[in-house]
PDB file of C-alpha atoms in Angstrom:
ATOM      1  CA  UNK A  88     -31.281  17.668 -13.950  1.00 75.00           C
ATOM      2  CA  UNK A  89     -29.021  18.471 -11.161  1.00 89.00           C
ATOM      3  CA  UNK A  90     -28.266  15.531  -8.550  1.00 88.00           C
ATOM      4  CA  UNK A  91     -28.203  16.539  -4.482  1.00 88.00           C
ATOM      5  CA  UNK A  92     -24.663  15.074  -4.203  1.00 87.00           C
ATOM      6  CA  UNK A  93     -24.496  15.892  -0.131  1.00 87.00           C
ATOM      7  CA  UNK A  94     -28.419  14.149  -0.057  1.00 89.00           C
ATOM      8  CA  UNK A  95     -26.782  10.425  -2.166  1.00 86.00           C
ATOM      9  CA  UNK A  96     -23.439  10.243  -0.159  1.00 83.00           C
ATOM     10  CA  UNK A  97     -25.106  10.384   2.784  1.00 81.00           C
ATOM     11  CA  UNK A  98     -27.487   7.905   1.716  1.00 83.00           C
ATOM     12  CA  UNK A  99     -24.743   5.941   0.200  1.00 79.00           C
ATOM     13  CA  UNK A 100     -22.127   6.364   3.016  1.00 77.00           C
ATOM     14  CA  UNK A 101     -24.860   4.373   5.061  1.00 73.00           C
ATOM     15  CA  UNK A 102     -24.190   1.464   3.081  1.00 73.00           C
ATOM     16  CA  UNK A 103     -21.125   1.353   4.078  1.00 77.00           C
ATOM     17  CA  UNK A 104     -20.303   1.069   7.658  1.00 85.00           C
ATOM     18  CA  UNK A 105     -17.937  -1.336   7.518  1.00 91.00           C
ATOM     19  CA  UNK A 106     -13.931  -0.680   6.756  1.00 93.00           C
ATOM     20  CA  UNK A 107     -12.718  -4.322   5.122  1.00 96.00           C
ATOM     21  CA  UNK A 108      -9.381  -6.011   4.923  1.00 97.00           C
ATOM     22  CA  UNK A 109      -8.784  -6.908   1.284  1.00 98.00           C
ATOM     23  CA  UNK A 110      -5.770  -9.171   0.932  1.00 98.00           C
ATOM     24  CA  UNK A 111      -4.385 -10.860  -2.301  1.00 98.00           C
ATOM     25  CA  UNK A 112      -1.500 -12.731  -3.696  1.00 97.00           C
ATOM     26  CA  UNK A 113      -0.061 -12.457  -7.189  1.00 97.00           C
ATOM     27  CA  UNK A 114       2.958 -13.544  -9.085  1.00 94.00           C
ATOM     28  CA  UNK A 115       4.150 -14.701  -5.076  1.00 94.00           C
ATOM     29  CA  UNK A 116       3.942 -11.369  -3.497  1.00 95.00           C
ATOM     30  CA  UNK A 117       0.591 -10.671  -1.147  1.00 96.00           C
ATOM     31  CA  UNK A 118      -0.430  -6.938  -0.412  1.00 96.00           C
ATOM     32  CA  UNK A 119      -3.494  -5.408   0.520  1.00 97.00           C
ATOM     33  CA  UNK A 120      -5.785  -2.185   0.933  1.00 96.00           C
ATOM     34  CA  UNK A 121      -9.123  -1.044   2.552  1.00 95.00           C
ATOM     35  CA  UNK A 122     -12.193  -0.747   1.257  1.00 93.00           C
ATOM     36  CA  UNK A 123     -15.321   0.527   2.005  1.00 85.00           C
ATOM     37  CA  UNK A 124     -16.864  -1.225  -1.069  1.00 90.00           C
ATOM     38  CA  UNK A 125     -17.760  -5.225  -0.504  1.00 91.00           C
ATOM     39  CA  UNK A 126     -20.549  -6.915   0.482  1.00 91.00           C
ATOM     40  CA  UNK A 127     -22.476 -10.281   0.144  1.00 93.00           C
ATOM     41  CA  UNK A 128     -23.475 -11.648  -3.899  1.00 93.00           C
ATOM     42  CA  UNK A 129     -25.708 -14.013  -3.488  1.00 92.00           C
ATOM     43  CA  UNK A 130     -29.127 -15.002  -1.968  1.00 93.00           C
ATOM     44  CA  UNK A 131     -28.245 -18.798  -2.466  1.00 94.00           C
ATOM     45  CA  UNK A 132     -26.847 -20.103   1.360  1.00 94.00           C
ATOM     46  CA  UNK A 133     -25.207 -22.730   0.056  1.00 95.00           C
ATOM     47  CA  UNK A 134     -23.195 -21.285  -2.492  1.00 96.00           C
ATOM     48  CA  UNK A 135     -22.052 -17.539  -0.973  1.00 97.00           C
ATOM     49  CA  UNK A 136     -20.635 -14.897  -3.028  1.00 97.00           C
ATOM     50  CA  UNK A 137     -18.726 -12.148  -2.159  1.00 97.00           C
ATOM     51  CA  UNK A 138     -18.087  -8.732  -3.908  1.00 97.00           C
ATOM     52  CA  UNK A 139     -15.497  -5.891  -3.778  1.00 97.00           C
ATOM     53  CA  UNK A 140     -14.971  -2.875  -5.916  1.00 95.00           C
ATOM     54  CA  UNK A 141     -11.230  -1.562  -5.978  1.00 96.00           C
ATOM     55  CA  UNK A 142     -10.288   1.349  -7.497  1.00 94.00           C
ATOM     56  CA  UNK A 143      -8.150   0.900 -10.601  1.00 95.00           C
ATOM     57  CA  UNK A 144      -5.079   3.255  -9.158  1.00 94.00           C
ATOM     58  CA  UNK A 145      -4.499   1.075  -6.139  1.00 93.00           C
ATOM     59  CA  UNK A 146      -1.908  -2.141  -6.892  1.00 94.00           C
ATOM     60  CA  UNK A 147      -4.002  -4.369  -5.356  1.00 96.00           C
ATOM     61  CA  UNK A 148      -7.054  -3.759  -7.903  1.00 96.00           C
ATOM     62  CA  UNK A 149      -4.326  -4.939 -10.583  1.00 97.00           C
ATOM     63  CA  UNK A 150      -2.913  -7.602  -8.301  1.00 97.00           C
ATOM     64  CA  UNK A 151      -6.702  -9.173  -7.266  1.00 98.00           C
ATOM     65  CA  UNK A 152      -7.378  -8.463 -11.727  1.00 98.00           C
ATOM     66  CA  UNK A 153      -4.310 -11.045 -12.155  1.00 98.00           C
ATOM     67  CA  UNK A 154      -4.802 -13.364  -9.956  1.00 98.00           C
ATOM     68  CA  UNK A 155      -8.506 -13.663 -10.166  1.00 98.00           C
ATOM     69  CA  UNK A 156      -8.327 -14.230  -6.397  1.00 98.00           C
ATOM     70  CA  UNK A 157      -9.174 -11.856  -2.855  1.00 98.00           C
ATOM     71  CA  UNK A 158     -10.039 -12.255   1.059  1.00 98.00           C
ATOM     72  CA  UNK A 159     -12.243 -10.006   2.400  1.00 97.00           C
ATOM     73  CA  UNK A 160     -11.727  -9.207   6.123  1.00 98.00           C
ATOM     74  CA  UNK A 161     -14.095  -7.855   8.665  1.00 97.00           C
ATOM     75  CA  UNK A 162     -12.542  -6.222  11.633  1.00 97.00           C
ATOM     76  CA  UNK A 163     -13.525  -6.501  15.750  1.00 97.00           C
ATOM     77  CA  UNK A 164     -14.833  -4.029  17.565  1.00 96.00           C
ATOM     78  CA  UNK A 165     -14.128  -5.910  20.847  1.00 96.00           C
ATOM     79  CA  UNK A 166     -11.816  -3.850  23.525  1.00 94.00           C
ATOM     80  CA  UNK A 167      -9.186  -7.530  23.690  1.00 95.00           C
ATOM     81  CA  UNK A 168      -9.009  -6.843  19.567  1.00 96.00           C
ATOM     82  CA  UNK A 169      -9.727  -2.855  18.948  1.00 96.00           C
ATOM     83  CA  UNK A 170      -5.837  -1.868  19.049  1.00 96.00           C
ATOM     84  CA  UNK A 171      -5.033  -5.110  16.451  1.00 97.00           C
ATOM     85  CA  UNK A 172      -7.983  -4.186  14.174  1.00 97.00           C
ATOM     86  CA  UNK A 173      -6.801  -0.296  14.406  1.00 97.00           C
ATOM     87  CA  UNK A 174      -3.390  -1.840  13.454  1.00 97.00           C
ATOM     88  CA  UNK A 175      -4.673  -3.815  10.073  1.00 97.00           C
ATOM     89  CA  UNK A 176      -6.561  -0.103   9.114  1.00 96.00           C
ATOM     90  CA  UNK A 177      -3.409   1.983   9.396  1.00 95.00           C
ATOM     91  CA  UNK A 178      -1.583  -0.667   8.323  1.00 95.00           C
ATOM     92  CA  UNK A 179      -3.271  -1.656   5.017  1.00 95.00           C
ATOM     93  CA  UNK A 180      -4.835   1.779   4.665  1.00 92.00           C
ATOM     94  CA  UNK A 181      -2.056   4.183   5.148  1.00 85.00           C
ATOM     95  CA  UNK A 182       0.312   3.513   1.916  1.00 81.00           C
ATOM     96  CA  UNK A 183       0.734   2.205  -0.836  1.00 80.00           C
ATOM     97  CA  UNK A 184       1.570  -1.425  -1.816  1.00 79.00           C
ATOM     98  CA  UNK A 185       3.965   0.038  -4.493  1.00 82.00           C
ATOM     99  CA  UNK A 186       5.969   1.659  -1.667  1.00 82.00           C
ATOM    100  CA  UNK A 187       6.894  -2.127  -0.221  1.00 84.00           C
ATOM    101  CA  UNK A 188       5.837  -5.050   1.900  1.00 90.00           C
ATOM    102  CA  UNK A 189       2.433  -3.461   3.844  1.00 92.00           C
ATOM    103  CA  UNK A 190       1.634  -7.303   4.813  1.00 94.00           C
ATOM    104  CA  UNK A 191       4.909  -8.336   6.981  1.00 93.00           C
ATOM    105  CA  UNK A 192       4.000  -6.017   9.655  1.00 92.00           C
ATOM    106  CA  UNK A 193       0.490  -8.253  10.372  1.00 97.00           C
ATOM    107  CA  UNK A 194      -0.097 -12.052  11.357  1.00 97.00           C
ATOM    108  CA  UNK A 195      -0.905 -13.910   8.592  1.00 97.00           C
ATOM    109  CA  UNK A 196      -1.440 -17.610   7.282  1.00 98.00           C
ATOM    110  CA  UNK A 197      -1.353 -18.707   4.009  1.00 98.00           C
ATOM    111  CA  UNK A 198      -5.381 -19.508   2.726  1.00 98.00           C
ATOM    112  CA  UNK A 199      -6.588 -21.660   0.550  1.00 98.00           C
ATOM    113  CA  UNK A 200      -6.138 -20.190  -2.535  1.00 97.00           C
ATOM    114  CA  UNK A 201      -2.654 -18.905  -1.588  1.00 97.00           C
ATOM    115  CA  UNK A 202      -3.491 -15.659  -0.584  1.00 98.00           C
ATOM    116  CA  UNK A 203      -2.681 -14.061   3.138  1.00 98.00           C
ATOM    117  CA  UNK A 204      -5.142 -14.424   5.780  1.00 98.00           C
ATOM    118  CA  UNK A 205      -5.048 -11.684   8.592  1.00 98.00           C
ATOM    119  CA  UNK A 206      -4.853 -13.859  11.809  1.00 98.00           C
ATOM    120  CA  UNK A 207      -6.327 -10.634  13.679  1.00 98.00           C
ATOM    121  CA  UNK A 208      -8.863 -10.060  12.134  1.00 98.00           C
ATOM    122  CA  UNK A 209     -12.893 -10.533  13.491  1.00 97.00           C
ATOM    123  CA  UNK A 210     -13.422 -12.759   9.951  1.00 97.00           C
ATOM    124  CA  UNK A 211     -12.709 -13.443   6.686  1.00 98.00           C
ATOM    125  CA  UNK A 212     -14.378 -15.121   3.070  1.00 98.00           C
ATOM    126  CA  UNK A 213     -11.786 -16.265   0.849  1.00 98.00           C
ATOM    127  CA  UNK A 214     -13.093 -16.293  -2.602  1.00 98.00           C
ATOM    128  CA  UNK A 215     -12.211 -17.248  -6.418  1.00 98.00           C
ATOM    129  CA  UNK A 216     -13.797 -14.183  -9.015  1.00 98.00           C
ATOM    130  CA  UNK A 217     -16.337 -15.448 -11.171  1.00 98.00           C
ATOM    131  CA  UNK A 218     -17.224 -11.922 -13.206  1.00 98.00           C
ATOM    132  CA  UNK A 219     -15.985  -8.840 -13.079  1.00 98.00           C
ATOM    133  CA  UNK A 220     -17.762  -5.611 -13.861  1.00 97.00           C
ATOM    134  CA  UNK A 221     -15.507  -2.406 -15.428  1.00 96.00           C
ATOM    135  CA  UNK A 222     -16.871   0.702 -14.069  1.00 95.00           C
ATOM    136  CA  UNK A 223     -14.385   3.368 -15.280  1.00 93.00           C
ATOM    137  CA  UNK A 224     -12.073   4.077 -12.196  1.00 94.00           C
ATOM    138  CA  UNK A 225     -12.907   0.848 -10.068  1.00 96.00           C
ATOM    139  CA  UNK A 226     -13.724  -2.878 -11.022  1.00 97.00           C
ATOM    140  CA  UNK A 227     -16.111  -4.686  -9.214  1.00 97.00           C
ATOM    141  CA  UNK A 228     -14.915  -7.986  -8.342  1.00 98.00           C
ATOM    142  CA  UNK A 229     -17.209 -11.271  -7.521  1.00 98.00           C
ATOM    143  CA  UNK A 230     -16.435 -14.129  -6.408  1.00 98.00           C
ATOM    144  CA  UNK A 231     -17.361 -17.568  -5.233  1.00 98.00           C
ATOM    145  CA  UNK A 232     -16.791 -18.176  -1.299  1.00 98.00           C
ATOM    146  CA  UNK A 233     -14.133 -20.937  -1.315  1.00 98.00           C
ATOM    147  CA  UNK A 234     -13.055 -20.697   2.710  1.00 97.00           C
ATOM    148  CA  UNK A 235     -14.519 -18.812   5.693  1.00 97.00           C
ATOM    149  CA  UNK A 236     -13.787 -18.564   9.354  1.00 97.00           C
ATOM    150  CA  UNK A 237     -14.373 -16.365  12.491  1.00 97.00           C
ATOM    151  CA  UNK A 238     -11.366 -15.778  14.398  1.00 97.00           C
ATOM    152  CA  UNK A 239     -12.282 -13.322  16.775  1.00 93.00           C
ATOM    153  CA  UNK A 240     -15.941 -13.837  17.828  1.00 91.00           C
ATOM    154  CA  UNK A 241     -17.909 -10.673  18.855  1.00 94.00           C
ATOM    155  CA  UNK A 242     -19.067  -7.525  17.502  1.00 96.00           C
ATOM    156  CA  UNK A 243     -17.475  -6.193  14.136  1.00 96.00           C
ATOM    157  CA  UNK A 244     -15.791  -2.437  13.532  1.00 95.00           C
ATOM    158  CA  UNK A 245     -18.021   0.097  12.350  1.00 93.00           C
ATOM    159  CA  UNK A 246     -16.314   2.756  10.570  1.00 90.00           C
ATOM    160  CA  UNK A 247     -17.386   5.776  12.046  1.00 90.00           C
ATOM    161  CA  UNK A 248     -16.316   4.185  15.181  1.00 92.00           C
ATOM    162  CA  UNK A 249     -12.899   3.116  13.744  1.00 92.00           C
ATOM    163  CA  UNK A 250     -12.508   6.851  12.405  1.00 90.00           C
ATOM    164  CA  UNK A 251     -12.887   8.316  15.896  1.00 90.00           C
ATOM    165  CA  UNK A 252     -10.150   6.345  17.362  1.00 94.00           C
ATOM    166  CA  UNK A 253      -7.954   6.742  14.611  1.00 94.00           C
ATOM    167  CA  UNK A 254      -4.629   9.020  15.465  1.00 94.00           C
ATOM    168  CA  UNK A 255      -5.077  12.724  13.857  1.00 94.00           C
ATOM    169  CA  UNK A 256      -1.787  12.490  12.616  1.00 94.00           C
ATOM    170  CA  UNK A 257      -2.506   9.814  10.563  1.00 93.00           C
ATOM    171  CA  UNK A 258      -5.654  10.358   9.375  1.00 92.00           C
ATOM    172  CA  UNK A 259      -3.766  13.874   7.694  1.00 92.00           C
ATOM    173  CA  UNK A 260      -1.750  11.468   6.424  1.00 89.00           C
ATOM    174  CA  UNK A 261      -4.133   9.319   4.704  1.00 89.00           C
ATOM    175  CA  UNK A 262      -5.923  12.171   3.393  1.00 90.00           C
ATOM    176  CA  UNK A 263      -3.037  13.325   1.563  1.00 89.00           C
ATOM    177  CA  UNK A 264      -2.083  10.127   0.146  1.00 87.00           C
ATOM    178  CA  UNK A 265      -5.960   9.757  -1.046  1.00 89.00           C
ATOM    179  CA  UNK A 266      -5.959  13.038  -3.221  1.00 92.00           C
ATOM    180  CA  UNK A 267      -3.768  11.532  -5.781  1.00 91.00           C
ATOM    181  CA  UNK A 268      -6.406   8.037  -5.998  1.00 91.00           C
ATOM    182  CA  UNK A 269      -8.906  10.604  -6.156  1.00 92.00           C
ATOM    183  CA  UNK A 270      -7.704  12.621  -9.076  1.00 93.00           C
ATOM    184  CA  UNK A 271      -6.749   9.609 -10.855  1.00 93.00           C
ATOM    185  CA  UNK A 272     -10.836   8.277 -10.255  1.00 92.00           C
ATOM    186  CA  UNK A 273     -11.756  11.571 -11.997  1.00 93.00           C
ATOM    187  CA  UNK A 274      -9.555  11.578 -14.767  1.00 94.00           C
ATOM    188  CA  UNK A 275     -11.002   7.794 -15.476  1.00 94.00           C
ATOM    189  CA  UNK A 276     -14.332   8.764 -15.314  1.00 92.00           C
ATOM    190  CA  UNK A 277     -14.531  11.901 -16.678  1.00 91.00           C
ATOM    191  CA  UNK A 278     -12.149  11.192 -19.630  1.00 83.00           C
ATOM    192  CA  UNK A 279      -9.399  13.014 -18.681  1.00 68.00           C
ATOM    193  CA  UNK A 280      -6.362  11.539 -19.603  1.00 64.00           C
ATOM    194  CA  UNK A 281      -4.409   9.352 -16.554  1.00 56.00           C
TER     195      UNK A 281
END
């Protein structure tokens, strides 16, 4: 059986219009990435979950394993907020954690679980991991909602949108830094060795 793979990830990239702020803190140091992978848990509106899946190459997939903590962060699509939300993307999405502090270059407060909140972002869930699922080259992290707020009322950042505002310098950029998370992905799931 062979699988249309143009057909599913276009199906699949519709689930994800969204680019998230993921933030954590471990050991004292707070870092953070983008995803296109997190969404809402539970059906229960009292008790909100939240879920992320990191990729297992990225430092903050280790750091978020450790700590058992992570914010998610939507970002605003409003014109008063665009160039701060296009900030947090290049920001958190254009290198690596290992290479040094990503985080000092945003606003930030310290959460409730200790972790950095991005002050310009649209909103963010701040939540404690109650399972976590191994699925080769990414965990999928959920957790219970333990703080919430809207910052920046209005319409969130779509992706595609994001993408086409984006500089074409950088996005080069973050395409090459990307092959090397993507060969690592492979070698996980396809049992090559990493």
């Amino acid at each position: 059986m062979t699988v249309d793979t143009d057909a599913a990830n276009k199906v699949l990239a519709g689930l994800r219009p969204f680019p998230v702020a993921i933030t954590t803190i471990d050991g004292g140091f707070g870092n953070g990435l983008m995803s296109l992978s997190a969404g809402s848990a539970s059906i229960i509106p009292e008790a909100p979950r939240a879920t992320i899946s990191l990729t297992k190459y990225n430092k903050t997939h280790d750091m978020v394993a450790n700590s058992g903590i992570f914010v998610m962060h939507m970002l605003s699509a409003e014109d008063d907020q665009l160039e701060k939300s296009l900030e947090i993307l290049m920001t958190l999405g254009g290198s690596s954690g290992r290479d040094g502090d990503k985080l000092s270059k945003l606003r930030t407060k310290t959460g409730v679980t200790g972790a950095p909140i991005l002050l310009d972002a649209h909103s963010y869930v701040e939540a404690r991991i109650v399972g976590t699922l191994d699925v080769q080259e990414s965990s999928i992290f959920v957790g219970d909602v333990v703080a919430a707020e809207i910052l920046n009322p209005g319409q969130r950042l779509k992706i595609n949108e994001a993408w086409g505002k984006l500089p074409e310098e950088w996005i080069a950029q973050y395409d090459a830094n990307h092959e090397p998370q993507l060969a690592n992905a492979r070698a996980r799931r396809f049992g090559q060795k990493v």
